[in-house]
Each structure stands twice: as C-alpha cells, then as structure tokens.
C-alpha cells in the first residue's frame, strides 16, 4: 500500500492541512508532510513532482491559498493523482482565488479539488483512492461512513427528545 | 483492473461527458455509461450508489449541471472515489451553481471536483487513480503526458518560424 | 390541518432553523423536528422523503449549508411542497454555495427557496401554504402582517420624536 | 380548489412565464394571467395585492427581471403564498440582480423563490401547494413525478444501447 | 428651497442613514426623517410616495438592506429625484443584494444609487441637486469641496514630515 | 433652466449613451454631447470639470466602461450633481468593473449611479433633478409616468384577451 | 536596450497576445515569441524562467487562461519584472479564474497584472519599464499618449458636428 | 538610479502601503511618500502626474480603495510605469471594487496591478523594474529570492522534525 504525501505552500497552511494528516493516520495510512512552495522553492517543487511516483507515494495532497499554483504544478510534473485543497489564507479574497486557481486546470492535467479548507475530505479521498484497489482500506471507509451515520442518528435522537 | 462508471443527470449532459468516455477508452480502461438523475430517478441513484463497489467499479465519474446533487449523493452512498464534473447546462448561472453544488461537500463525504465541463480531465483522473496501484496504467499516463509536451513543442516551433 | 416537518442536515443548523419552529408554534401549527443528513444518513433521507405525505405532513422545511443537497433530494422524493433554507454554515463561502445548491433545481423538481438563514420566513411561508386552504390560518397570517405594521409605525413615531 | 394568478412585470417576461401557465393547465388548475408592473403600475399592484385572497386565488406566481420588486411587493400586500420567478431579462446582470431582489426578503415577508427562469417549477410548486390540501391534485403530482422518471429511464436505455 | 426626506426601511438602518441627516443639517438644508417599510407598511409607502412632491420635498433619500425595494418603489410613485442608499444590513449577502435591488431599476424609473452604506454621499448629492438651481447652496458645496482638499493637504504634510 | 451635459469616455459608448440624449430632447431639455476621456484626454477632463457649473449646465451625465473613472473624476472637479452610467463595453467583465468603479465613490464625492447601460434612466433622472426646482419640467415627468402606465395597461389587456 | 519575451500557455492564446507583439514592434522594441506551457512543458518553463535574465531580456510578458499558472511560475523563477495577461480562454469562467490566478500572488513574488485580454497594455507597460531607464523609449511613450489624445479629440469633433 | 514615488488616496491607506516603503528601503532604493487623492485633491494629482518623470522618479506606486481612480489617473498623466495596489479599505466590497477599478484599464493606459493589499509586492516589482536596467539592483532581487527560499526550507525542516 502506497504512502500519501501531504504538501503545502507555507507553514501557515498547516493548521488547515492537519485535517488531512489526522484522518489518514486514523485510517492507518502512512503520511509524509513537507512544505513545498511553488513560488519560493520552485526547484524543490520540480524535484518532488518528478520523483514522487518513484518514492513510494500513491497519492499527493497539495494545499495552497491565494493564487494557488502548487497543486496544479505538481499535477503537471507527476503521473500520480493529485488532490488540491484550496486554503482560505489571509491573503485570499474569500477563498475564490484559491478555489479557481486549483479547480480550473486545462485539459490534460486534472487536479482533484475538494471544498475550501476541506483538508479532512482530501485525506478521506486519498484513502478512497487507495481503497479502490485495496479491500482492507475500502472496509475502513465503509466503517467510517457507518460512524458518520451513527453520530447523526444520535444527534437526531437528542434533538427529538428536547423538542 | 476495475471499470469506471460514467453517470450523468440527463442525456443533455452527454456531449460534455463524452470527453471522459473517449479518454478512458484511449487508455483502454473499461467504461460503463448510464443516466442516473438524482432528482428524477432517486431510487436508481440509491441502487447504483449502494452497489457500485460490488459491481466491479473502481472509480465513479458523475456529471451534472445547475443544483448538481448527483456527484455528492453518489459519494454519500458509495465508498469508492467519486469524481464530479460540473456541467455548464442551459439552466446554469455561468456554471457557478454546478461548481459550488459539487465542490463544497461537508466534512466526511468528499467529491473530487474537476473544472467546469472538464469531463476529459475527469477521465484522466480516473485513469490516474487506477494507475496509482497499476504500473501498466501509470506508464500510459506518463506516455500521455509526453504526448501533451510534444504537441506544445511542435506548436511552439511553428510559431517561432512564423514570427 | 397538516403538520409541518422541519428537518436539517446537522445539529449545527439548529440555531438558525429554530426560527422556523418558533414562528410555526406561534401560529399554533404542529411541528416535528428531525436531523436528516443527505450525505451521512441517505437511507433515512429516502425513508423520510418517500413517506412524509403519508405521515400527516402538509409542508416540509429543509435547511442545510454548503453543498446543500437535503432540500432538493427531499423534493425529489416527496410530492409535498418543500421549502429550502440556505444556512450560512461555517464551511460555506459567504452562503453562495448554500443558496445556489438549493435554488437552482432542474425543471420538474422545485424547491421554494427563502433568504440566506431565512428560517423564520420558511415558517411563515409554511403557514401561508396551510392558510391558502384554511381560513383560520389565513386570518392568523393577516393578523401577523398587521403586527409587523404596528411595530414599524411605533418605531417611526419614536424616531420622529427624537429627530 | 383555488385558482392561481400568474403575474409578471412586463409583456417581455411572457415567453419565460408561459412555462408556469402551461404546466398548471396540464394539471387542470385554473390560471389567470396579468401584467402588473411594480414600477409602472403601482396602483394596480396595490389593488391586486390587497384583494387577491378574496378573488378566489390560492397561490400567486410573480415573475420579474432586474431589480425585481413585484414578487416581494405582492408578498407584502397579500396573505397568500407568493412564488417568485427571477427572469433573466435583457437588462439583467446574468440574472444575479433578479435572484437577489426576489430571494433576500426581510424577516416577516417570505417569497418562495425558484430557479432563474424557473417558471415551470413555479407552476409545479403552485400545484404542490394546492395538492398539500387536495388529494386529487396530490395524485397528479405523483403521476407527474412518475412520468419524469419514465422519461429518464427511457433515455438511459437508449444511451446504453448506443455505447 | 425644498426640504429633503430621509426615509428608511427599518430603525436598524438609522445608524447608517444618520450620515445623510448630519451632512444635510451641516449644509443647513431642512430634513424630515421617517421609517417607511416597503414590505411591512406598504400603505404608508404609497401615501408617502404619492404626496411627497406636494409636501415641500425636493429630493427623497431612501435607504434599505437585503431585497431593498423601498427606493425603487418610492421612485415608482413620485416624480421627484430619489437617491437610494444600499445598506449592508445583517440579513444582507455582503451588500450585493442591497446594491443590485436598488441599482438595477428598469427603463423609465431611475434611482440615483450611491455606494454601499454611502448615506453621507446621499446627503451631499441631495445638496448638489438643490444647489443645481440654488446658487447659495452651490457655494456651500464648493466650500465643502475646498474643506475636503484642505484636510488631505494637511494629512499629506504630516506624513511627509514623519517619513 | 440649465442645460445637461452628456459626456462619455469613447465614441464606442455613443450607442448606449444616445438613450440619455433622446429622452432629454423628448423632455425639451437642452443637451450638449462631448467625448471626454479620463485616461486619454485628462486635460480636457480637468477643464470641463472645473468650468461646467459656469457654462450653463445644471447636471452632468457621464458614461464609461471597464475601469470607469470619468464619472468619479468629473464629480471630483465639479460642484454639480453627476450621474454615472456604467457601460457594458467590450473590455468589461460582464459590467461588474464599470458598476463598481462608478458606484463605490469615497465619502465626500458622490456619483448618482444608474443601472448598467441605463442611459435612458440617466436622462430621466437629470430631468427629475431639473424638475425638482422647475414645476413645468415636473409636470412633464408626471405625464411621462402616466404614459408608462398606459402602455403597461394596454399590454395587459392584449395578454388577457389572448389567454 | 533589452528585449521583451512574450510567452503564452497555448497557441490558442496567440490571437489575444498578438496585441503585445504588435505594439512593441510599433515602439521598435525587439520581441521574441514562444509557447511555454506551465502544465504541459514544465521543464521548458523552468529552463526559460531560470535563464531569461541572462538571455538579453529586460521584461517578460506571460499570457494564460483558466487556472493560469504561467505568469506566476515564471515570476517565481526569474528576477525580471513579469507582466501577466489574463486570457479569457474557452475554458475560463468569464475570465475570473484567469484574473485571480495571476493577480493574487503571495508576498515576495509579484506579477504585474493587466486587464482581461489586455495584451496591448502589457506591451505598453513593457515599453514603459524599458523607458523608465531609456529616454528615447520614454519619448516614444509620450508621443504615443499624444496620439491617443489626438484620436479622441478628433472623434469628439465629429460627434459635436453630428449632434 | 531613479527614485520611487509611493502615493496613496488617504492617510488610512498608510498601514497597507507601508509594506512598499519598507521593502524598497530594504533594497536601498530612494522612496518619496505622499497623499494624493484623485477625488479630493485633483489639482495635486494633475501636477504630480504631469511632472513625476521630470522629478527623478522611475516608477510610481499608487494605492487606493473602493472606486480606486488614483492609479489609473496617474497612469493617464505620466509616461512612467505605474503600479497599482488595490487596498481593502473599510468602504470596499471585499476588495472587488478596488481590484476592478485598478485592473480593468482601457487599451492604451496600463496599470501594473498587484494583489489586494499587496503593497510589499508593489515595492518588489518597482525594484525589479529598476533592476531590469541596473545589474546591482538585479543582484539584490536574486539575493532576496534566495532568502525567501531559505526561510521556506527552514520551515520545512522544522515541520518534518515535528511530524
């Protein structure tokens, strides 16, 4: 089973991106974390993007804010599936710039975009990608979905009692 | 190697969604195509979503326009990775409704969203997902990326000559 | 006189949705409250949507945020009028995603959408729907409108005095 | 069973609003059609709004474009449920002005807003409102929903054959 | 010299609208203030709109938030120039709804729209309108513009010193 | 009775701005037309803005598209009321740039903004401004409003017959 | 005097980018044109960005559409001033994605962004940058501005005659 | 080596614009700071714009908020390159008005626009413009880019340790 690389453009993205790291560890999937700035460390970006599929990774999760070029540039360099997390950073216009910079990739180079600040969902999606070829991980996804359901059901019962 | 299901909310989405079907066939990945309307055939949606992972599919591509609920509802029902294609249908407000309805999924239930009308990229992403656990498909992705590069290089040469 | 079902996607929507519950009780219309998550409890959604018109409900009010699929999916399943309340939840982009996901339903499956966080108005609209066939409730609506007027008139007098 | 009033701000709105008239006649619900301009015939608006509930109407459908004040002003004057149809008229900014002018009503005065140019859905919603207290109309809604399903199923079969 | 009427949809708009009242009093132009809600006191709106030009007013300033119908409806009823102030009220979507509901009036019925929360500018504009036929008021406008200039010049000098 | 100056940033704005010229002539108000480009003829802009109130003008109508600085810069220079017409020119982003560049003036320097391409309404507003101190023009405005009403009434009768 | 490099992401951007090439040749500034795709030829992008300042270029103009990463990535790699041209390509959402992807660069790595499809202005800006240290080019800019003025003056005279 | 002029519309823009001043001083480039309000001190704007290139400036940085006309008007008057900084001032609609008023300049008169509140990047861009003809400044830019890289590398190492 491949590892997941969680990279982000700046240390300031870590509080958001932690959501991906935590859920992947919950699924017992190996995660590596790194800061790779498309605009400030372009050589590292190139090196990372060119070699990720030979370094044991199955999926790359890349988070960035503002004019967020990291996910798309990694997708340009790597044949692996790249999940992009638009981060609502302090220099972002309500997140619209992050979303559009990541989502609107040209034909030929997709980025699997999740919701604004949706790092947790990026982690789940990475697990689903691994699970699509790994029955044990698929089972964990199914169990996770059951958990979600149970929590809602419990909340519903509490509200019904109180109303 | 799993199949890919390409579903869409309406026959009117087919001209856009054909982009996914064509590229997947180019990658020699098996594709099934169906119309599943979240709003008009909800029972079929449920049946499909609940059983897709037992029917030989590895990835689901779902396209829809306007208040596009199909990708998110399938993601709710299936443990497989779901790729959402926002379609700029005639009843859409410049595509914003389709994009936001697909992208902004709540924590726990991701949809891998691609660009507006980006069905071709959805197909490539599905191939990358399969390729992440299948070296033969990964090779095809690498070859495809080389082709993209060659076409740009050729176009660049023609422009340099003419200028 | 039928009851009104007030459902919402998450317990975190309750502070907003309480506005509908309160005004309906003010109109002495029976209300049931439940949590039904389109994405986390899809089976409950189906069961609820398929049976609501046989369970004594005349109107369904459904509130949700982000990629808000609950109102539209209930409208897909039930022949009853469904009122959708876009909730500006924490994961929403200024409410635009909630609004467009609820409003832009395709031909054939309407959702009666009210303003962002407009749960109170959803309750009034439900009362008006019941009142359209029930003269006693219609009278209450007329009295309520008179009250609104009286409050504005009183506020106007106070301002005139102070200026 | 009450009638439905379909009013609009301008004769230029008729091609869009015809969708509501046609579907209501399909449901065998009586419809009256009129031009009532909030901005050019305010007296007629007042007269209409004040008396509609005494003139045999159960529901009012009001369509308008640009700074669309007709639905909200009728809702201000009448205790009946008012359905607003945002029309993408020639003077509209992609429909955003029509949508926001109709949707964002203040607390106390709801308008049941449907999708941009969604007159057909306004007609269906009016039928659902009547149907919520009239089992015969409710049956027609259920039959209509079955028809929608049958059409999608047929379309799906044709696509499956051709692929 | 005519008076200016400053009306608003709700007492909650007063803190913003005070800007118009203050600047008009600074220009020694008579101001009347009132609450006129398009949606909650439609009869008062009609009465006011129909008679304002016979009540000694030269200009009407109308402020409202959300689906802001007050300025446009007064413009519909009165032959006087109407200045609209979009108010960023608590139920507004970043002010876009207020702006578009006031600005995008149909052909035949203009509203002179100022910036979001721009009540002060509405007051100045009303003074300019009166000044366009009244040399004494025009002089005051010119003096006011000189004052603005002097304040900026002074601020510039302080910054130059400190840098 | 003062004249109205209709200025615009480019000859390409004339087809839109003609609406203001025509309606003002219909009201028998004298109009002068000129091209004054804020960005290409800044000296002419200054000369015009500084002297307009001494040249017999009562009101200035200024139309421009894209980053539309003409209305605001004239308002900066002249004590007269300035009406701004956002023009949806070929280089505009759906008109949003024109609208916001004209509407969002800072405190102290108002521009009376009308709808996108709303030159006709700019002309009517100019007439209303003149009419606010000139009973003969006010009468013409009242007659014009009656005409608007008559046309709608006639249209309504035709539709009622045909339905 | 340095040369200007005009690069673009795709041959389909050439019709827009030609505006930059033409105006630079009008100013007799040497121009090189190339296709450099950030997403399809990342190695060429790196090579170009790393060496441009050693290849005789003074300014780089980069045009791209959709999730437009080319200008920002070149700015990341080169110490030269980079001018970005957002192109409204067929896969763009009204140009918003192109604009935000180019404009909203993080602190440390600026891109000098011009208007949507504003390639001509990019060329003029490049000439101004060269002219800021080259009096002969500065003179040409001044002459060009005079020409703009003359054309507007001539257009104004024709309109004045015809009105 | 020329000086850089940093001007802004209001003293309230100084906290944002300080970013440009600081970075330019870090690069040891001479900076002059002034308040020049397009709307309140138009004569000063004219004087400044007409003479800047004769006063020893190589580049002008202009910051403004709301309907931000300062950068464009200076660009209209001066042959020098003008960098525009959209400021998210208190009267701005999330910054959209500032951005569009500065970015969307008509053909012939470019403004080099940077990100919302991107004054620091404006300073760097000014340095790059000077550096494009001055090898010593170019070297400083290269050193600055190296520093950015080193900081990210250091941050990356700390995160790797902690994870």
PDB file of N, CA and C in Angstrom, chain B residues 31-91:
ATOM      1  N   UNK B  31     -15.315   1.150 -19.567  1.00  0.00           N
ATOM      2  CA  UNK B  31     -16.237   2.200 -19.113  1.00  0.00           C
ATOM      3  C   UNK B  31     -17.676   1.746 -19.287  1.00  0.00           C
ATOM      4  N   UNK B  32     -18.509   1.992 -18.294  1.00  0.00           N
ATOM      5  CA  UNK B  32     -19.958   1.846 -18.446  1.00  0.00           C
ATOM      6  C   UNK B  32     -20.597   3.222 -18.340  1.00  0.00           C
ATOM      7  N   UNK B  33     -21.614   3.457 -19.160  1.00  0.00           N
ATOM      8  CA  UNK B  33     -22.262   4.772 -19.199  1.00  0.00           C
ATOM      9  C   UNK B  33     -23.729   4.615 -18.829  1.00  0.00           C
ATOM     10  N   UNK B  34     -24.226   5.527 -17.995  1.00  0.00           N
ATOM     11  CA  UNK B  34     -25.647   5.450 -17.639  1.00  0.00           C
ATOM     12  C   UNK B  34     -26.179   6.852 -17.280  1.00  0.00           C
ATOM     13  N   UNK B  35     -27.497   6.991 -17.422  1.00  0.00           N
ATOM     14  CA  UNK B  35     -28.158   8.213 -16.956  1.00  0.00           C
ATOM     15  C   UNK B  35     -28.763   7.908 -15.597  1.00  0.00           C
ATOM     16  N   UNK B  36     -28.347   8.662 -14.605  1.00  0.00           N
ATOM     17  CA  UNK B  36     -28.894   8.492 -13.247  1.00  0.00           C
ATOM     18  C   UNK B  36     -29.236   9.891 -12.752  1.00  0.00           C
ATOM     19  N   UNK B  37     -30.521  10.190 -12.673  1.00  0.00           N
ATOM     20  CA  UNK B  37     -30.897  11.534 -12.241  1.00  0.00           C
ATOM     21  C   UNK B  37     -31.203  11.535 -10.747  1.00  0.00           C
ATOM     22  N   UNK B  38     -30.436  12.333  -9.999  1.00  0.00           N
ATOM     23  CA  UNK B  38     -30.676  12.420  -8.551  1.00  0.00           C
ATOM     24  C   UNK B  38     -32.104  12.868  -8.270  1.00  0.00           C
ATOM     25  N   UNK B  39     -32.635  13.750  -9.108  1.00  0.00           N
ATOM     26  CA  UNK B  39     -33.929  14.366  -8.804  1.00  0.00           C
ATOM     27  C   UNK B  39     -35.107  13.663  -9.463  1.00  0.00           C
ATOM     28  N   UNK B  40     -34.847  12.910 -10.540  1.00  0.00           N
ATOM     29  CA  UNK B  40     -35.970  12.274 -11.222  1.00  0.00           C
ATOM     30  C   UNK B  40     -35.968  10.759 -11.084  1.00  0.00           C
ATOM     31  N   UNK B  41     -34.789  10.173 -10.817  1.00  0.00           N
ATOM     32  CA  UNK B  41     -34.750   8.721 -10.563  1.00  0.00           C
ATOM     33  C   UNK B  41     -33.989   8.433  -9.270  1.00  0.00           C
ATOM     34  N   UNK B  42     -34.488   8.948  -8.152  1.00  0.00           N
ATOM     35  CA  UNK B  42     -33.744   8.785  -6.902  1.00  0.00           C
ATOM     36  C   UNK B  42     -33.542   7.320  -6.505  1.00  0.00           C
ATOM     37  N   UNK B  43     -34.513   6.450  -6.843  1.00  0.00           N
ATOM     38  CA  UNK B  43     -34.341   5.036  -6.470  1.00  0.00           C
ATOM     39  C   UNK B  43     -33.163   4.425  -7.230  1.00  0.00           C
ATOM     40  N   UNK B  44     -33.050   4.766  -8.503  1.00  0.00           N
ATOM     41  CA  UNK B  44     -31.923   4.252  -9.293  1.00  0.00           C
ATOM     42  C   UNK B  44     -30.602   4.765  -8.728  1.00  0.00           C
ATOM     43  N   UNK B  45     -30.589   6.044  -8.341  1.00  0.00           N
ATOM     44  CA  UNK B  45     -29.402   6.621  -7.700  1.00  0.00           C
ATOM     45  C   UNK B  45     -29.003   5.805  -6.475  1.00  0.00           C
ATOM     46  N   UNK B  46     -30.003   5.474  -5.642  1.00  0.00           N
ATOM     47  CA  UNK B  46     -29.704   4.721  -4.426  1.00  0.00           C
ATOM     48  C   UNK B  46     -29.157   3.337  -4.741  1.00  0.00           C
ATOM     49  N   UNK B  47     -29.842   2.680  -5.648  1.00  0.00           N
ATOM     50  CA  UNK B  47     -29.428   1.330  -6.032  1.00  0.00           C
ATOM     51  C   UNK B  47     -27.997   1.366  -6.582  1.00  0.00           C
ATOM     52  N   UNK B  48     -27.765   2.330  -7.492  1.00  0.00           N
ATOM     53  CA  UNK B  48     -26.430   2.429  -8.100  1.00  0.00           C
ATOM     54  C   UNK B  48     -25.373   2.714  -7.034  1.00  0.00           C
ATOM     55  N   UNK B  49     -25.649   3.717  -6.208  1.00  0.00           N
ATOM     56  CA  UNK B  49     -24.655   4.144  -5.225  1.00  0.00           C
ATOM     57  C   UNK B  49     -24.307   3.054  -4.217  1.00  0.00           C
ATOM     58  N   UNK B  50     -25.324   2.304  -3.817  1.00  0.00           N
ATOM     59  CA  UNK B  50     -25.125   1.265  -2.805  1.00  0.00           C
ATOM     60  C   UNK B  50     -24.335   0.074  -3.337  1.00  0.00           C
ATOM     61  N   UNK B  51     -24.403  -0.182  -4.637  1.00  0.00           N
ATOM     62  CA  UNK B  51     -23.843  -1.432  -5.177  1.00  0.00           C
ATOM     63  C   UNK B  51     -22.614  -1.232  -6.059  1.00  0.00           C
ATOM     64  N   UNK B  52     -22.270  -0.012  -6.393  1.00  0.00           N
ATOM     65  CA  UNK B  52     -21.213   0.216  -7.389  1.00  0.00           C
ATOM     66  C   UNK B  52     -19.911  -0.494  -7.024  1.00  0.00           C
ATOM     67  N   UNK B  53     -19.549  -0.441  -5.750  1.00  0.00           N
ATOM     68  CA  UNK B  53     -18.262  -1.059  -5.375  1.00  0.00           C
ATOM     69  C   UNK B  53     -18.313  -2.588  -5.423  1.00  0.00           C
ATOM     70  N   UNK B  54     -19.527  -3.125  -5.505  1.00  0.00           N
ATOM     71  CA  UNK B  54     -19.635  -4.590  -5.638  1.00  0.00           C
ATOM     72  C   UNK B  54     -19.836  -4.997  -7.099  1.00  0.00           C
ATOM     73  N   UNK B  55     -19.931  -4.027  -7.976  1.00  0.00           N
ATOM     74  CA  UNK B  55     -20.220  -4.299  -9.391  1.00  0.00           C
ATOM     75  C   UNK B  55     -18.979  -4.191 -10.263  1.00  0.00           C
ATOM     76  N   UNK B  56     -17.807  -4.158  -9.644  1.00  0.00           N
ATOM     77  CA  UNK B  56     -16.589  -4.156 -10.438  1.00  0.00           C
ATOM     78  C   UNK B  56     -16.046  -2.771 -10.768  1.00  0.00           C
ATOM     79  N   UNK B  57     -16.654  -1.733 -10.197  1.00  0.00           N
ATOM     80  CA  UNK B  57     -16.148  -0.389 -10.476  1.00  0.00           C
ATOM     81  C   UNK B  57     -15.064  -0.012  -9.467  1.00  0.00           C
ATOM     82  N   UNK B  58     -14.067   0.718  -9.969  1.00  0.00           N
ATOM     83  CA  UNK B  58     -13.024   1.263  -9.095  1.00  0.00           C
ATOM     84  C   UNK B  58     -13.241   2.745  -8.840  1.00  0.00           C
ATOM     85  N   UNK B  59     -13.812   3.407  -9.807  1.00  0.00           N
ATOM     86  CA  UNK B  59     -14.000   4.853  -9.742  1.00  0.00           C
ATOM     87  C   UNK B  59     -15.338   5.184 -10.365  1.00  0.00           C
ATOM     88  N   UNK B  60     -16.006   6.228  -9.830  1.00  0.00           N
ATOM     89  CA  UNK B  60     -17.255   6.713 -10.414  1.00  0.00           C
ATOM     90  C   UNK B  60     -17.041   8.144 -10.877  1.00  0.00           C
ATOM     91  N   UNK B  61     -17.411   8.429 -12.125  1.00  0.00           N
ATOM     92  CA  UNK B  61     -17.410   9.812 -12.623  1.00  0.00           C
ATOM     93  C   UNK B  61     -18.860  10.235 -12.770  1.00  0.00           C
ATOM     94  N   UNK B  62     -19.234  11.354 -12.118  1.00  0.00           N
ATOM     95  CA  UNK B  62     -20.623  11.806 -12.164  1.00  0.00           C
ATOM     96  C   UNK B  62     -20.672  13.251 -12.618  1.00  0.00           C
ATOM     97  N   UNK B  63     -21.426  13.518 -13.684  1.00  0.00           N
ATOM     98  CA  UNK B  63     -21.553  14.878 -14.194  1.00  0.00           C
ATOM     99  C   UNK B  63     -22.962  15.397 -14.042  1.00  0.00           C
ATOM    100  N   UNK B  64     -23.108  16.686 -13.701  1.00  0.00           N
ATOM    101  CA  UNK B  64     -24.440  17.269 -13.572  1.00  0.00           C
ATOM    102  C   UNK B  64     -24.334  18.785 -13.605  1.00  0.00           C
ATOM    103  N   UNK B  65     -25.452  19.440 -13.937  1.00  0.00           N
ATOM    104  CA  UNK B  65     -25.488  20.899 -14.046  1.00  0.00           C
ATOM    105  C   UNK B  65     -26.457  21.510 -13.054  1.00  0.00           C
ATOM    106  N   UNK B  66     -26.473  22.863 -12.965  1.00  0.00           N
ATOM    107  CA  UNK B  66     -27.373  23.571 -12.048  1.00  0.00           C
ATOM    108  C   UNK B  66     -27.129  23.152 -10.608  1.00  0.00           C
ATOM    109  N   UNK B  67     -28.227  22.960  -9.844  1.00  0.00           N
ATOM    110  CA  UNK B  67     -28.099  22.427  -8.480  1.00  0.00           C
ATOM    111  C   UNK B  67     -27.728  20.966  -8.631  1.00  0.00           C
ATOM    112  N   UNK B  68     -26.424  20.705  -8.777  1.00  0.00           N
ATOM    113  CA  UNK B  68     -25.921  19.397  -9.193  1.00  0.00           C
ATOM    114  C   UNK B  68     -25.719  18.516  -7.967  1.00  0.00           C
ATOM    115  N   UNK B  69     -26.686  17.652  -7.685  1.00  0.00           N
ATOM    116  CA  UNK B  69     -26.647  16.829  -6.478  1.00  0.00           C
ATOM    117  C   UNK B  69     -26.151  15.423  -6.747  1.00  0.00           C
ATOM    118  N   UNK B  70     -26.045  15.034  -8.014  1.00  0.00           N
ATOM    119  CA  UNK B  70     -25.701  13.649  -8.333  1.00  0.00           C
ATOM    120  C   UNK B  70     -24.332  13.234  -7.772  1.00  0.00           C
ATOM    121  N   UNK B  71     -23.258  13.995  -8.038  1.00  0.00           N
ATOM    122  CA  UNK B  71     -21.952  13.540  -7.541  1.00  0.00           C
ATOM    123  C   UNK B  71     -21.932  13.405  -6.023  1.00  0.00           C
ATOM    124  N   UNK B  72     -22.470  14.381  -5.316  1.00  0.00           N
ATOM    125  CA  UNK B  72     -22.451  14.345  -3.861  1.00  0.00           C
ATOM    126  C   UNK B  72     -23.305  13.229  -3.297  1.00  0.00           C
ATOM    127  N   UNK B  73     -24.447  12.942  -3.907  1.00  0.00           N
ATOM    128  CA  UNK B  73     -25.308  11.874  -3.389  1.00  0.00           C
ATOM    129  C   UNK B  73     -24.685  10.506  -3.646  1.00  0.00           C
ATOM    130  N   UNK B  74     -24.038  10.329  -4.782  1.00  0.00           N
ATOM    131  CA  UNK B  74     -23.348   9.064  -5.031  1.00  0.00           C
ATOM    132  C   UNK B  74     -22.203   8.908  -4.036  1.00  0.00           C
ATOM    133  N   UNK B  75     -21.493  10.000  -3.775  1.00  0.00           N
ATOM    134  CA  UNK B  75     -20.401   9.950  -2.793  1.00  0.00           C
ATOM    135  C   UNK B  75     -20.929   9.609  -1.411  1.00  0.00           C
ATOM    136  N   UNK B  76     -22.154  10.033  -1.143  1.00  0.00           N
ATOM    137  CA  UNK B  76     -22.777   9.714   0.143  1.00  0.00           C
ATOM    138  C   UNK B  76     -23.035   8.215   0.265  1.00  0.00           C
ATOM    139  N   UNK B  77     -23.346   7.579  -0.851  1.00  0.00           N
ATOM    140  CA  UNK B  77     -23.798   6.182  -0.839  1.00  0.00           C
ATOM    141  C   UNK B  77     -22.687   5.166  -1.075  1.00  0.00           C
ATOM    142  N   UNK B  78     -21.614   5.588  -1.736  1.00  0.00           N
ATOM    143  CA  UNK B  78     -20.576   4.629  -2.150  1.00  0.00           C
ATOM    144  C   UNK B  78     -19.259   4.886  -1.424  1.00  0.00           C
ATOM    145  N   UNK B  79     -18.516   3.825  -1.103  1.00  0.00           N
ATOM    146  CA  UNK B  79     -17.181   4.041  -0.524  1.00  0.00           C
ATOM    147  C   UNK B  79     -16.111   4.313  -1.586  1.00  0.00           C
ATOM    148  N   UNK B  80     -16.471   4.238  -2.863  1.00  0.00           N
ATOM    149  CA  UNK B  80     -15.491   4.452  -3.942  1.00  0.00           C
ATOM    150  C   UNK B  80     -15.175   5.941  -4.111  1.00  0.00           C
ATOM    151  N   UNK B  81     -14.013   6.241  -4.709  1.00  0.00           N
ATOM    152  CA  UNK B  81     -13.747   7.643  -5.045  1.00  0.00           C
ATOM    153  C   UNK B  81     -14.710   8.118  -6.135  1.00  0.00           C
ATOM    154  N   UNK B  82     -15.316   9.292  -5.927  1.00  0.00           N
ATOM    155  CA  UNK B  82     -16.275   9.863  -6.877  1.00  0.00           C
ATOM    156  C   UNK B  82     -15.695  11.154  -7.451  1.00  0.00           C
ATOM    157  N   UNK B  83     -15.613  11.199  -8.773  1.00  0.00           N
ATOM    158  CA  UNK B  83     -15.136  12.406  -9.453  1.00  0.00           C
ATOM    159  C   UNK B  83     -16.352  13.170  -9.970  1.00  0.00           C
ATOM    160  N   UNK B  84     -16.465  14.449  -9.623  1.00  0.00           N
ATOM    161  CA  UNK B  84     -17.615  15.252 -10.036  1.00  0.00           C
ATOM    162  C   UNK B  84     -17.254  16.197 -11.169  1.00  0.00           C
ATOM    163  N   UNK B  85     -18.090  16.243 -12.196  1.00  0.00           N
ATOM    164  CA  UNK B  85     -17.875  17.152 -13.324  1.00  0.00           C
ATOM    165  C   UNK B  85     -18.996  18.189 -13.344  1.00  0.00           C
ATOM    166  N   UNK B  86     -18.691  19.449 -12.995  1.00  0.00           N
ATOM    167  CA  UNK B  86     -19.725  20.489 -13.094  1.00  0.00           C
ATOM    168  C   UNK B  86     -20.006  20.774 -14.572  1.00  0.00           C
ATOM    169  N   UNK B  87     -21.245  20.615 -14.966  1.00  0.00           N
ATOM    170  CA  UNK B  87     -21.620  20.838 -16.366  1.00  0.00           C
ATOM    171  C   UNK B  87     -22.297  22.203 -16.485  1.00  0.00           C
ATOM    172  N   UNK B  88     -21.860  22.987 -17.453  1.00  0.00           N
ATOM    173  CA  UNK B  88     -22.493  24.302 -17.686  1.00  0.00           C
ATOM    174  C   UNK B  88     -23.727  24.087 -18.542  1.00  0.00           C
ATOM    175  N   UNK B  89     -24.790  23.613 -17.916  1.00  0.00           N
ATOM    176  CA  UNK B  89     -26.012  23.317 -18.656  1.00  0.00           C
ATOM    177  C   UNK B  89     -26.773  24.608 -18.937  1.00  0.00           C
ATOM    178  N   UNK B  90     -27.826  24.484 -19.723  1.00  0.00           N
ATOM    179  CA  UNK B  90     -28.581  25.678 -20.130  1.00  0.00           C
ATOM    180  C   UNK B  90     -29.230  26.356 -18.924  1.00  0.00           C
ATOM    181  N   UNK B  91     -29.560  25.581 -17.879  1.00  0.00           N
ATOM    182  CA  UNK B  91     -30.212  26.206 -16.718  1.00  0.00           C
ATOM    183  C   UNK B  91     -29.213  26.651 -15.648  1.00  0.00           C
TER     184      UNK B  91
END
